[in-house]
Coordinates of C-alpha atoms and ligand atoms in Angstrom, one line a residue:
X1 CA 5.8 -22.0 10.6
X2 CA 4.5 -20.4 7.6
X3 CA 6.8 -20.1 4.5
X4 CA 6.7 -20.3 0.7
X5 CA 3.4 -20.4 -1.0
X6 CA 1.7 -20.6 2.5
X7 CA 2.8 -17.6 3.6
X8 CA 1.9 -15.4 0.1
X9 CA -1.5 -16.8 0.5
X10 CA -1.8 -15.7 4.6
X11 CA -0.3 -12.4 3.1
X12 CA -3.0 -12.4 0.6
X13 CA -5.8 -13.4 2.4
X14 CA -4.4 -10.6 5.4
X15 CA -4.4 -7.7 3.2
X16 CA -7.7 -8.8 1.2
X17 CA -9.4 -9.2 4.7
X18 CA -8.3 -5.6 6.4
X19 CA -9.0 -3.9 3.6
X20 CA -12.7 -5.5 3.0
X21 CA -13.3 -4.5 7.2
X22 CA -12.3 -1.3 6.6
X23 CA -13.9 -0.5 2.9
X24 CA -16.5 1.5 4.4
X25 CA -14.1 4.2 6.4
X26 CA -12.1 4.7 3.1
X27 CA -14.9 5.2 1.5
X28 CA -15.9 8.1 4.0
X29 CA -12.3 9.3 3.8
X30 CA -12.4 9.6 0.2
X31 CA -16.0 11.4 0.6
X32 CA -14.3 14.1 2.4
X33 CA -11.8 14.9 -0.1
X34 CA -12.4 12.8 -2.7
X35 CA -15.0 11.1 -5.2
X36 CA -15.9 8.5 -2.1
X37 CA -14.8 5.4 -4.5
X38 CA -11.9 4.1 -2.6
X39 CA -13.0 2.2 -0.8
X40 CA -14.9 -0.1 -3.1
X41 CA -11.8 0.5 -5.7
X42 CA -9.6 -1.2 -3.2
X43 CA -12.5 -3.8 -2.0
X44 CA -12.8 -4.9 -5.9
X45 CA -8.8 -4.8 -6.2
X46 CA -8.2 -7.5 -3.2
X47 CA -11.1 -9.5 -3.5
X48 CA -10.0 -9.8 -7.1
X49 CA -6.0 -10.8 -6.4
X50 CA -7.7 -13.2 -3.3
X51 CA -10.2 -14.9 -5.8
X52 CA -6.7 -15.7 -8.0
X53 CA -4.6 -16.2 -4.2
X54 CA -3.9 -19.9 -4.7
X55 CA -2.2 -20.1 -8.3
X56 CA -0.7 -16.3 -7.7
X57 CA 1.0 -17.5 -4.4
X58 CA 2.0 -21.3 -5.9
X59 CA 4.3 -18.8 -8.3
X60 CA 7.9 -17.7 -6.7
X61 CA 7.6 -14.5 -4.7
X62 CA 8.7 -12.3 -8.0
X63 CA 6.0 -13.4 -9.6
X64 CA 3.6 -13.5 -7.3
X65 CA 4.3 -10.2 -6.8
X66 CA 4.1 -9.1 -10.4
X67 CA 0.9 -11.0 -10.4
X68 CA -0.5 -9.4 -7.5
X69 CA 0.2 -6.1 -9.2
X70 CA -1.1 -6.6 -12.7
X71 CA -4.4 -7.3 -10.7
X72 CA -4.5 -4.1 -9.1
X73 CA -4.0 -2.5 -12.2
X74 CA -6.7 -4.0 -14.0
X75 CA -9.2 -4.1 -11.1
X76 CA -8.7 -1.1 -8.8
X77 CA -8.6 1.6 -10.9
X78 CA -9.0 5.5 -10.5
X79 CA -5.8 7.3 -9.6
X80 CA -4.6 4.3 -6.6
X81 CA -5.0 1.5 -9.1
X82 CA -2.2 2.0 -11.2
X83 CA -0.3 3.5 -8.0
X84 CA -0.1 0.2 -6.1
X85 CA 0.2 -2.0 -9.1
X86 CA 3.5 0.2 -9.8
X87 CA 4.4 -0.8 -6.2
X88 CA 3.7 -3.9 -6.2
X89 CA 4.8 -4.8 -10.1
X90 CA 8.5 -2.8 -8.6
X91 CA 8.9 -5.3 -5.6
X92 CA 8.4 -7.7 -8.2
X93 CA 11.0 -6.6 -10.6
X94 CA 13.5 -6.0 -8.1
X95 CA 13.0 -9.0 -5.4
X96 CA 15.2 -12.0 -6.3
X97 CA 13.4 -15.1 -5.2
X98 CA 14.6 -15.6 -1.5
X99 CA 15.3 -12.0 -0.7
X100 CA 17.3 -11.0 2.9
X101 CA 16.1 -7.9 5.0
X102 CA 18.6 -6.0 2.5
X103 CA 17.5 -6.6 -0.4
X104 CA 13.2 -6.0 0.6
X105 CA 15.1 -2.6 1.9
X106 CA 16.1 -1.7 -1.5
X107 CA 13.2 -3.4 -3.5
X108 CA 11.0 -1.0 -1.1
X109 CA 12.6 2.1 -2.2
X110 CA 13.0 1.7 -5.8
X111 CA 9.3 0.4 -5.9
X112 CA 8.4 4.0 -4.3
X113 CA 10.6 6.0 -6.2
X114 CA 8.3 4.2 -9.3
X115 CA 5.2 5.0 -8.1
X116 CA 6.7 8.6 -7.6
X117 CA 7.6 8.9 -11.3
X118 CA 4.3 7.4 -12.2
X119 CA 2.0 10.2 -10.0
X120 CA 4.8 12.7 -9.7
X121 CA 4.0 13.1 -6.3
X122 CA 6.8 14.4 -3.3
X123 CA 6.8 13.5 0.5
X124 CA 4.0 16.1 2.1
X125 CA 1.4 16.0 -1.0
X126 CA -0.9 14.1 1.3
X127 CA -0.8 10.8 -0.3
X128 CA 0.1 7.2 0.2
X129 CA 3.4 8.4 -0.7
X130 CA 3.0 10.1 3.2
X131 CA 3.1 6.6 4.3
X132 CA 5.1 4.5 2.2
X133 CA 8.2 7.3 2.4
X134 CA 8.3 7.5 6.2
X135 CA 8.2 3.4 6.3
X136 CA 11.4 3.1 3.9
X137 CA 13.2 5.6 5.9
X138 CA 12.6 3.6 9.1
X139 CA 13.7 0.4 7.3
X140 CA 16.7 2.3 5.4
X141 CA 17.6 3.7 9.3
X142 CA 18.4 -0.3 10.1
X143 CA 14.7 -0.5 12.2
X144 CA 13.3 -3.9 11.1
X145 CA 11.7 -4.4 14.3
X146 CA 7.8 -4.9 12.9
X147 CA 5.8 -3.5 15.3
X148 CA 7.7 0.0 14.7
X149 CA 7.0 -0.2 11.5
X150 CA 3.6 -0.8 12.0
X151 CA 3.2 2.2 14.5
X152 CA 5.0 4.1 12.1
X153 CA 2.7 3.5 9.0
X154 CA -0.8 3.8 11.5
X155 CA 1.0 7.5 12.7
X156 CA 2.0 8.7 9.3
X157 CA -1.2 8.0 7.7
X158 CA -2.5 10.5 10.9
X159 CA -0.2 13.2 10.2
X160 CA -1.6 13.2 6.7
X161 CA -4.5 15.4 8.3
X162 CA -3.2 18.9 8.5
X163 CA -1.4 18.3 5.4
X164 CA -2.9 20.6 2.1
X165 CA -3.2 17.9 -0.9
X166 CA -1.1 19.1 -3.5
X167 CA -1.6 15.7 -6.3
X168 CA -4.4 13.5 -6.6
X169 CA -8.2 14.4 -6.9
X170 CA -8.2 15.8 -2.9
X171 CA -5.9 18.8 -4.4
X172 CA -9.1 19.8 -6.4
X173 CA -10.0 21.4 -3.2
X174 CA -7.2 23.5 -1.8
X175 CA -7.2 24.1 1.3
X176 CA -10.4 22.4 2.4
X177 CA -8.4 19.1 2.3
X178 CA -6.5 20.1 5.5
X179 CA -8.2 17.8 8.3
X180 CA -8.7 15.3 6.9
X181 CA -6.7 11.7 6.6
X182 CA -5.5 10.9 2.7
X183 CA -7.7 7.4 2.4
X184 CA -5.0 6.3 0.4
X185 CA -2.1 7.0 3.0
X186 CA -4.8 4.8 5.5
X187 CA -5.2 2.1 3.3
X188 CA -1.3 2.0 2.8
X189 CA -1.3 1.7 6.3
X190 CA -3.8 -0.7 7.0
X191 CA -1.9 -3.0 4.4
X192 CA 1.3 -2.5 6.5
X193 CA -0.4 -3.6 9.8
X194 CA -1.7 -6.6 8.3
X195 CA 1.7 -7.3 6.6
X196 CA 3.4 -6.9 9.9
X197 CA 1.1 -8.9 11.4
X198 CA 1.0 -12.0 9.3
X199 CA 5.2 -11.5 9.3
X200 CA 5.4 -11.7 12.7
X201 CA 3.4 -14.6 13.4
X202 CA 6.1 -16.4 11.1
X203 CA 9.2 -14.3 12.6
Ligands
ADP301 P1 -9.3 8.5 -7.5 O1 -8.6 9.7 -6.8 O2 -9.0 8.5 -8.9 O3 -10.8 8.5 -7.1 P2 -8.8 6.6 -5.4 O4 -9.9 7.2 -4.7 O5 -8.9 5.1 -5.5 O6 -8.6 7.2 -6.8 O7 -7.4 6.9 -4.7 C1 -7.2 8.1 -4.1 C2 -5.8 8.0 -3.4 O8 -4.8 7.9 -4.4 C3 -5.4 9.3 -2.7 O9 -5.9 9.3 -1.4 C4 -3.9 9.3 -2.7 O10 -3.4 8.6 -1.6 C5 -3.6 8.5 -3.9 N1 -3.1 9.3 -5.0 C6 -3.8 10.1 -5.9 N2 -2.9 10.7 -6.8 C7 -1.7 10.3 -6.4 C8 -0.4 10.6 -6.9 N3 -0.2 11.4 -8.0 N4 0.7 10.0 -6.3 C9 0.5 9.2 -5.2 N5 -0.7 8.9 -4.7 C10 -1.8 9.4 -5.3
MG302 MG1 -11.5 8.4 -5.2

């Protein structure tokens, strides 16, 4: 079984890898509604915290997180750099170093309320937040179960389609957002899935 630095490297590696097979749909995503550059923002971000995965995951989860984060920061950039870096800098801050299922609860929140004061975005602006909010309301409901959570990511980055953008670049265009899926609600998603998945082996 997976655990420690073994594990933040699998979780690494997991995210580094879904988001590299699926740089070219957020790209197209972020065509429809956005500057197209999402894709290759988030491709550069994760190849860069993978390149770094060994010495980042040898440091205690904390730090690995904050480390993680200050990499996404630096290397993602646009409006989603500084976004997930916020989230991932938070869980940092907030995660002691052997957290229980309460406490990654709680570190989940306060990492989204950060990344709302940092975008001053709300539930319904058709952003990552459209994923990440529905997520911590599962967990904060008492559903750990990982394949919900999962399910419920992959569906709330769908329902981000008829939504109009109202923050970010896609609210440049009104209402000739609506159809279209928020690139950064998918790629929240597709970091979820592969979360869950590499969790679950180990579970
Ligand atoms: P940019 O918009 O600068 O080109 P990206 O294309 O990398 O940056 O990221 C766009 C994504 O960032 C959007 O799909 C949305 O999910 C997210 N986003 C943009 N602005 C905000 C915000 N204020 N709050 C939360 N998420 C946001
Ligand atoms: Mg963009």
């Amino acid at each position: 079984m997976k655990q420690g630095a073994e594990l933040r490297q699998a979780l690494v590696a997991a995210v580094a890898k879904v988001i590299e097979q699926h740089a070219e749909e957020l790209t197209a995503l972020d065509q429809a509604i956005g500057d197209g550059d999402h894709g290759i923002n988030m491709k550069r971000g994760f190849e860069a915290v993978a390149a770094d995965a060994a010495s980042l995951a040898a440091k205690p989860l904390p730090e690995f997180l904050k480390g993680a984060g200050m990499t996404l920061v630096m290397k993602v950039g646009g409006a989603s750099g500084p976004l997930f870096g916020t989230l991932f800098m938070t869980l940092g801050k907030e995660l002691p170093i052997e957290p229980t299922a309460a406490d990654i609860v709680k570190a989940f929140r306060a990492a989204i309320v950060a990344v709302q004061a940092r975008g001053k975005a709300e539930a319904g602006h058709k952003t990552m937040l459209d994923v990440l909010i529905p997520v911590a309301e599962q967990l904060e409901s008492g559903n750990l179960d990982l394949d919900a959570l999962a399910a419920r990511a992959h569906a709330a980055s769908e329902a981000t389609k008829p939504l109009k953008a109202i923050r970010g670049r896609a609210s440049f265009l009104g209402d000739r957002s609506i159809g279209h899926m928020d690139p950064g609600a998918r790629s929240s998603a597709l970091m979820i899935g592969a979360v869950v998945d590499v969790l679950k082996e180990v579970a």
